[in-house]
Short mmCIF file of C-alpha atoms in Angstrom, two decimals:
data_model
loop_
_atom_site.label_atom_id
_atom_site.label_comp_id
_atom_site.label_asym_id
_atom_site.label_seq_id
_atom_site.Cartn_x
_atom_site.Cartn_y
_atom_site.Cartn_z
CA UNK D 150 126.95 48.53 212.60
CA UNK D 151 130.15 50.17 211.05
CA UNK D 152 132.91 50.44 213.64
CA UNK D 153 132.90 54.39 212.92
CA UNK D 154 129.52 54.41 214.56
CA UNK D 155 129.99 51.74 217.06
CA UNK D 156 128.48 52.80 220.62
CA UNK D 157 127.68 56.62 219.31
CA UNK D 158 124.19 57.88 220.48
CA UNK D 159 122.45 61.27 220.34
CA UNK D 160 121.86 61.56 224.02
CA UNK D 161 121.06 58.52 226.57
CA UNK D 162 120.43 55.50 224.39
CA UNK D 163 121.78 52.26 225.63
CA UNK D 164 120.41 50.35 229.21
CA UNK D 165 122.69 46.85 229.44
CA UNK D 166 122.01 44.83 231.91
CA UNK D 167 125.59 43.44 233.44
CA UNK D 168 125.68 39.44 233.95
CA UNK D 169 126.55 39.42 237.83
CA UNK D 170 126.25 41.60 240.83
CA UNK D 171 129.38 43.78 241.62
CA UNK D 172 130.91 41.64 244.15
CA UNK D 173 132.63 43.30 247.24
CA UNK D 174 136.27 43.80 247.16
CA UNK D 175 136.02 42.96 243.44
CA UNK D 176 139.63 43.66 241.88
CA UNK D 177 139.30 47.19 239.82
CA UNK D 178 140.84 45.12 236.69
CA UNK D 179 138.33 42.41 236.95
CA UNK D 180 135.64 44.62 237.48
CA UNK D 181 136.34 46.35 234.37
CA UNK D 182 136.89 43.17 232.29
CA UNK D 183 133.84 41.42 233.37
CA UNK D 184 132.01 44.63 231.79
CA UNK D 185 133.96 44.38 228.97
CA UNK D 186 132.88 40.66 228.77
CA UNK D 187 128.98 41.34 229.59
CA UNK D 188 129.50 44.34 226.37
CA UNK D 189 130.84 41.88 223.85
CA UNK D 190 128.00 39.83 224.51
CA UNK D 191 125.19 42.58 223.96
CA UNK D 192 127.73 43.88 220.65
CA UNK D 193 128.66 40.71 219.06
CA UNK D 194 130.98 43.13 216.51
CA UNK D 195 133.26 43.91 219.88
CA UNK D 196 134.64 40.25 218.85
CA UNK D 197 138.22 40.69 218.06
CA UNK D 198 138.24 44.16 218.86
CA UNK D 199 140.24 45.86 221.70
CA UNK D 200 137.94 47.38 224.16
CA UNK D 201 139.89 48.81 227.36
CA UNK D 202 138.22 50.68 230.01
CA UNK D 203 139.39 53.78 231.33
CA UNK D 204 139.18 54.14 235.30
CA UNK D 205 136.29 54.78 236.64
CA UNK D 206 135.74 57.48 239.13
CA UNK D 207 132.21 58.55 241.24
CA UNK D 208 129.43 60.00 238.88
CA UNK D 209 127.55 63.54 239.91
CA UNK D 210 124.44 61.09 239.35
CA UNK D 211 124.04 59.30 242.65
CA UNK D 212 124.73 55.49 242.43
CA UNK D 213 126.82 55.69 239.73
CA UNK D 214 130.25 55.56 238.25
CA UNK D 215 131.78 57.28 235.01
CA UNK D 216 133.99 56.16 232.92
CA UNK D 217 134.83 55.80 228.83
CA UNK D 218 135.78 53.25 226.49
CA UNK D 219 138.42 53.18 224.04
CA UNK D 220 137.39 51.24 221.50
CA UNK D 221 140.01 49.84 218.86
CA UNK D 222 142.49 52.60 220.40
CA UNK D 223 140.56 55.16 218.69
CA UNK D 224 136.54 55.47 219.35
CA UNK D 225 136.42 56.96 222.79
CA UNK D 226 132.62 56.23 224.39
CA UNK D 227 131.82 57.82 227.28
CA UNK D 228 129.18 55.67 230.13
CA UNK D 229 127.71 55.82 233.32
CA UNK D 230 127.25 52.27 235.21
CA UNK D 231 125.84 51.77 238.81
CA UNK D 232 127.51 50.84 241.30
CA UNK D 233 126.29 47.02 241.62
CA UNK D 234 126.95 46.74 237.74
CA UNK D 235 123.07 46.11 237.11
CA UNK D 236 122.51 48.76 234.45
CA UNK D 237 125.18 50.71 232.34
CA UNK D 238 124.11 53.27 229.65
CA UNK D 239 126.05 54.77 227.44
CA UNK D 240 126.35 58.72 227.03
CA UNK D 241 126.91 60.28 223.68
CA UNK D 242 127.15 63.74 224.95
CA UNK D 243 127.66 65.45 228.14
CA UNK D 244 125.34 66.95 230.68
CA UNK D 245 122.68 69.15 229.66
CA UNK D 246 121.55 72.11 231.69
CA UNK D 247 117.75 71.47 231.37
CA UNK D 248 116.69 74.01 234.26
CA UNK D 249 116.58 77.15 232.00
CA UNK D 250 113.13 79.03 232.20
CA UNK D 251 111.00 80.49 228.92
CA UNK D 252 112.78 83.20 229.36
CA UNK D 253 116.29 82.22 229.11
CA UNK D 254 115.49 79.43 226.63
CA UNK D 255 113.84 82.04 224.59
CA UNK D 256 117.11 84.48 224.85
CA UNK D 257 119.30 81.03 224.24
CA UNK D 258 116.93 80.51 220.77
CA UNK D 259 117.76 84.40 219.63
CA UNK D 260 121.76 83.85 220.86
CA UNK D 261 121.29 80.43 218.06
CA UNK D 262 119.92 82.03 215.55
CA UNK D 263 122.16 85.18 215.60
CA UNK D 264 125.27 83.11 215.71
CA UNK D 265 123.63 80.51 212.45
CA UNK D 266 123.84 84.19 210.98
CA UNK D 267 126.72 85.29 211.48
CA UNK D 268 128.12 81.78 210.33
CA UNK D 269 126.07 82.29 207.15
CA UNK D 270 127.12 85.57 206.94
CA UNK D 271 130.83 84.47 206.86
CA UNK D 272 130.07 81.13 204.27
CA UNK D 273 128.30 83.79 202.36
CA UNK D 274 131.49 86.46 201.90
CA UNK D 275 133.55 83.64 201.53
CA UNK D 276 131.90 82.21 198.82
CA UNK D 277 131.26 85.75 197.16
CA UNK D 278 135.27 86.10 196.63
CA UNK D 279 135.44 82.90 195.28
CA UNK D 280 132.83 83.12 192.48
CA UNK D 281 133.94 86.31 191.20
CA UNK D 282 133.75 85.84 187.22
CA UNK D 283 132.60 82.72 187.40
CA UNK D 284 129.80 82.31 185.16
CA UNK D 285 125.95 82.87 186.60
CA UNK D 286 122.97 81.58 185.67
CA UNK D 287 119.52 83.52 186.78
CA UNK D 288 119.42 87.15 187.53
CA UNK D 289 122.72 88.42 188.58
CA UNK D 290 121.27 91.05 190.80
CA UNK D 291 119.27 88.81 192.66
CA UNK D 292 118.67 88.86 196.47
CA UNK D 293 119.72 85.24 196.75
CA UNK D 294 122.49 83.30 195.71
CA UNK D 295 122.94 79.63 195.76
CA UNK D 296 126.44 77.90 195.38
CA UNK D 297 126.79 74.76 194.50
CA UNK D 298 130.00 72.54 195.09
CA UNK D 299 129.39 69.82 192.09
CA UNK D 300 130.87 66.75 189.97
CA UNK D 301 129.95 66.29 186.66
CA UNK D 302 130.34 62.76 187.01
CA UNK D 303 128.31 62.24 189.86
CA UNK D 304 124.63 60.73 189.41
CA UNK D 305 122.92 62.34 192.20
CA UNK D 306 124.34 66.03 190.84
CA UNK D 307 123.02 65.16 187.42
CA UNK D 308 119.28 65.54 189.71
CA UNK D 309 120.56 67.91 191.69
CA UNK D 310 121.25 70.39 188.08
CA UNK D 311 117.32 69.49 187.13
CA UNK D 312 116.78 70.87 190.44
CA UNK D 313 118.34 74.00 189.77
CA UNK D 314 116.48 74.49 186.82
CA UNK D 315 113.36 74.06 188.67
CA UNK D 316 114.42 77.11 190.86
CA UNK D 317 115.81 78.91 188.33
CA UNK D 318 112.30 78.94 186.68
CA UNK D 319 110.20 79.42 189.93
CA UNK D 320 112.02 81.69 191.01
CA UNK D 321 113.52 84.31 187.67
CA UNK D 322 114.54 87.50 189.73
CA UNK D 323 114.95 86.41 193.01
CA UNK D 324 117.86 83.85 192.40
CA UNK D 325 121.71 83.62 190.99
CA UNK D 326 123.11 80.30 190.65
CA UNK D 327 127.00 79.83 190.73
CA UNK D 328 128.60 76.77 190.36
CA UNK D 329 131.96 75.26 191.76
CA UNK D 330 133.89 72.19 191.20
CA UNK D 331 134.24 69.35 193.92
CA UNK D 332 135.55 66.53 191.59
CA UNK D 333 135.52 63.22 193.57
CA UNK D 334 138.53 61.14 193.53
CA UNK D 335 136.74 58.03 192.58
CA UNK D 336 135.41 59.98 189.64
CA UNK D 337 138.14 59.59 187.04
CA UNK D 338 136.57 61.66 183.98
CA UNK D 339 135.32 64.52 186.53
CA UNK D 340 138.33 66.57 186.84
CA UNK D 341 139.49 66.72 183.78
CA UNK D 342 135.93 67.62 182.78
CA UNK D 343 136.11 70.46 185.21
CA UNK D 344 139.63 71.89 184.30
CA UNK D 345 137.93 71.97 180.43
CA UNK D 346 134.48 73.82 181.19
CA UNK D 347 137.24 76.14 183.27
CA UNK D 348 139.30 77.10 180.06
CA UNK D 349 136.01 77.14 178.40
CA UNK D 350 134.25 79.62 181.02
CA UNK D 351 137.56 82.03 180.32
CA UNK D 352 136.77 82.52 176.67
CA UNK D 353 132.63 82.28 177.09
CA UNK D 354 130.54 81.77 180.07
CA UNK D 355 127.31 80.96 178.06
CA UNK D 356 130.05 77.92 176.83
CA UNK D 357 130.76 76.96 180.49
CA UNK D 358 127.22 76.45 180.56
CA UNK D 359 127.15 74.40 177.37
CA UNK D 360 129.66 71.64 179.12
CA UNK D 361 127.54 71.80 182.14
CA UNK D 362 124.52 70.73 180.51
CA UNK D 363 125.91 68.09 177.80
CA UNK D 364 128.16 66.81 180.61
CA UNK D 365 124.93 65.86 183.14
CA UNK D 366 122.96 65.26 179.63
CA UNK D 367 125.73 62.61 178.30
CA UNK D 368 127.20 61.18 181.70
CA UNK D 369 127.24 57.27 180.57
CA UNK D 370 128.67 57.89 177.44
CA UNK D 371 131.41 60.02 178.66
CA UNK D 372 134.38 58.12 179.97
CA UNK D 373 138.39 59.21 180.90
CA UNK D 374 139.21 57.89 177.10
CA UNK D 375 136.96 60.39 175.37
CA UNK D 376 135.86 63.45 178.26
CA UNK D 377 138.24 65.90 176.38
CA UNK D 378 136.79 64.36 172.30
CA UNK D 379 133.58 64.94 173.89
CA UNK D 380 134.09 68.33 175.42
CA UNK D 381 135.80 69.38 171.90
CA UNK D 382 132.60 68.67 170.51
CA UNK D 383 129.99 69.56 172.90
CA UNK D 384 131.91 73.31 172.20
CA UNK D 385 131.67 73.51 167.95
CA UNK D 386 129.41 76.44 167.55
CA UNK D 387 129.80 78.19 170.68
CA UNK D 388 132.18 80.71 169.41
CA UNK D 389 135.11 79.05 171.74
CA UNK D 390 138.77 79.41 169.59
CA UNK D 391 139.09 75.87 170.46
CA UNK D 392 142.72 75.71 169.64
CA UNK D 393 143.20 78.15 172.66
CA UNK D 394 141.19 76.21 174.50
CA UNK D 395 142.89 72.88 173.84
CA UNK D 396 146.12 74.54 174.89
CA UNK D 397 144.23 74.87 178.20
CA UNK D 398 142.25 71.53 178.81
CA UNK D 399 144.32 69.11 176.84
CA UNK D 400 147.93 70.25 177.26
CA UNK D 401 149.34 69.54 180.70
CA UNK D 402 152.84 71.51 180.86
CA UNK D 403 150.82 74.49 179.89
CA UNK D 404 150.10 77.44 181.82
CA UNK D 405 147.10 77.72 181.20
CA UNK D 406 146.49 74.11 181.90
CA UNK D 407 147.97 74.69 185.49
CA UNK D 408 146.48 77.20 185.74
CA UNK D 409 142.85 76.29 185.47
CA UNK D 410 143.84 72.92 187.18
CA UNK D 411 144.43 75.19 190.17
CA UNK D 412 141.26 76.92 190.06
CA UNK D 413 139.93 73.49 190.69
CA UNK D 414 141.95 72.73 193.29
CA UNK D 415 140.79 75.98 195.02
CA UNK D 416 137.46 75.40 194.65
CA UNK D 417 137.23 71.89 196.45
CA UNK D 418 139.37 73.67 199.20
CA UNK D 419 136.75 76.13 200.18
CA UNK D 420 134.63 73.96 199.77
CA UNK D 421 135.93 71.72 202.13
CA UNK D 422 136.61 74.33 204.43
CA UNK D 423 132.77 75.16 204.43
CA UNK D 424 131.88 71.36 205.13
CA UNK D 425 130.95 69.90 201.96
CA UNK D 426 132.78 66.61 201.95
CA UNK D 427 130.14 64.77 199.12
CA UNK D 428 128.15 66.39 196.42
CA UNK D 429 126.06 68.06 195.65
CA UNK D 430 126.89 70.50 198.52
CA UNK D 431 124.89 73.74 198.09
CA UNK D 432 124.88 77.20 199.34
CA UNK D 433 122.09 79.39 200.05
CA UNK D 434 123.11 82.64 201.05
CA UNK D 435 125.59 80.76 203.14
CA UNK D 436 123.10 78.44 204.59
CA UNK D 437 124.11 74.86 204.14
CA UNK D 438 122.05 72.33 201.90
CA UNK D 439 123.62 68.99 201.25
CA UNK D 440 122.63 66.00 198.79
CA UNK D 441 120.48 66.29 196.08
CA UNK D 442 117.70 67.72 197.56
CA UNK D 443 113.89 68.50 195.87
CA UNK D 444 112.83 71.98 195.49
CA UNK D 445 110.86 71.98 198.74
CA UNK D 446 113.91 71.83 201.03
CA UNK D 447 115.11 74.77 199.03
CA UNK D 448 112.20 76.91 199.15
CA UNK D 449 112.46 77.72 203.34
CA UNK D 450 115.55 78.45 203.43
CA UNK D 451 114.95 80.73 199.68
CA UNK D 452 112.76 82.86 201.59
CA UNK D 453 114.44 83.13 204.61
CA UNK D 454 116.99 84.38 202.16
CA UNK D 455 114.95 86.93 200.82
CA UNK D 456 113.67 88.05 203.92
CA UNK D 457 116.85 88.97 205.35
CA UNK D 458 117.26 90.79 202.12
CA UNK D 459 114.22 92.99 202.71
CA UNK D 460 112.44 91.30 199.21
#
């Protein structure tokens, strides 16, 4: 179990039975280390680790104590234990009010959904002033526009682009497709290959779309020695004055090259912001799709989309 997820649980999910009965008069400290004993046992990876107890003080639940664990100084794990130490769970969120009647669970639903879209809402006009120019695919009028934060060297947004062909053919008028950079770090030929389909998308968008393609189609024979040979010659016969765009792409103290390099930069930091932190991250009318999903999982929230838009 990785230590980021050590002791995390979605609600109640842990019973441990402790080794010994509580004994009366028990010193606090030894209390608390003989549970951190009994927990290495049940978590073998606690070996080695420093686990400290925070003080324990009387529980709302009758019986029992509360207290959390700070795991490797860090992970803080909230529990409950009784009070003769036979039975300690561990809590991964607080108390839920489960009293609420139809009625107020059905007015808690509508207060959900209204905030999910207003949240949308607000993904949705954020993402609208950063994609203006960028090139489209699909109808540009459409009710429904899907953004998608993207690396051309990634694998899994190579499926993710067939994907969005897939829509883009099922679905002709209803959607616009927009597409923003999120080069990974480990990734070393994906910036640069996003800084050139940049300066390519100023001259041309239909050429912005050219790199897109070749650059999924070619992935394995694309590496940081030849992105920029490759890019030059995915773009002969597009119509590109490739000396302008070389000034952009390949020249590094230019301004256009610092320029576009920003425009990256920009785009990864919105879509940070937003939550992507892998790709492909996608948009759909501000409603949050992440990995490289099939066209089913697309489809609800496509209509929902058009729906709100009265289409």
């Amino acid at each position: 179990m990785p230590r980021s997820n050590l002791l995390v649980a979605a609600l109640l999910v842990a019973l441990l039975p402790a080794a010994a009965l509580g004994q009366s008069g028990e010193d606090p400290e030894a209390r608390k280390q003989r549970i951190v004993d009994n927990l290495r046992v049940e978590y073998p990876q606690l070996q080695g680790v420093e686990v400290v107890i925070e003080e324990l003080a009387p529980s709302a639940l009758g019986g029992f104590e509360e207290g959390t664990l700070v795991v490797g100084g860090q992970q803080r794990q909230k529990f409950l234990v009784s009070s003769d130490d036979k039975a300690l769970y561990l809590v991964g969120s607080g108390p839920i009010d489960v009293s609420r009647s139809s009625e107020e669970l059905a007015a808690e639903l509508e207060r959900q959904k209204a905030a999910a879209a207003g949240e949308a809402l607000a993904r949705r006009r954020q993402l609208e002033e950063l994609s203006q120019g960028s090139p489209v695919r699909g109808n540009p009028e459409a009710p429904v526009t899907i953004v998608e934060f993207s690396d051309f060297q990634c694998p899994y947004c190579a499926r993710g682009a067939n994907t969005v062909e897939e829509i883009l053919e099922k679905y002709p008028d209803d959607v616009k497709f927009v597409f923003q950079h999120f080069p990974l770090d480990f990734h070393p030929w994906a910036k640069p290959a996003a800084i050139a389909s940049v300066c390519a998308a100023r001259q041309d968008g239909g050429a912005f779309w050219v790199l897109h393609d070749k650059y999924f189609e070619n992935q394995k024979a694309i590496n940081p020695d030849n992105v920029l040979a490759k890019s030059r010659e995915f773009l002969e016969g597009t119509g590109v004055d490739l000396a302008g765009w070389a000034a952009c792409a390949e020249d590094r103290d230019s301004e256009q090259y610092k320029s576009a390099s920003r425009e990256v930069d920009e785009a990864m930091r919105i879509g940070q912001q937003l939550g992507v932190s892998g790709t492909p991250g996608f948009f759909v009318n501000g409603r949050f799709l992440s990995g490289a999903q099939p066209l089913d999982a697309f489809e609800p929230l496509i209509a929902e989309a058009k729906n709100d838009a009265g289409s």
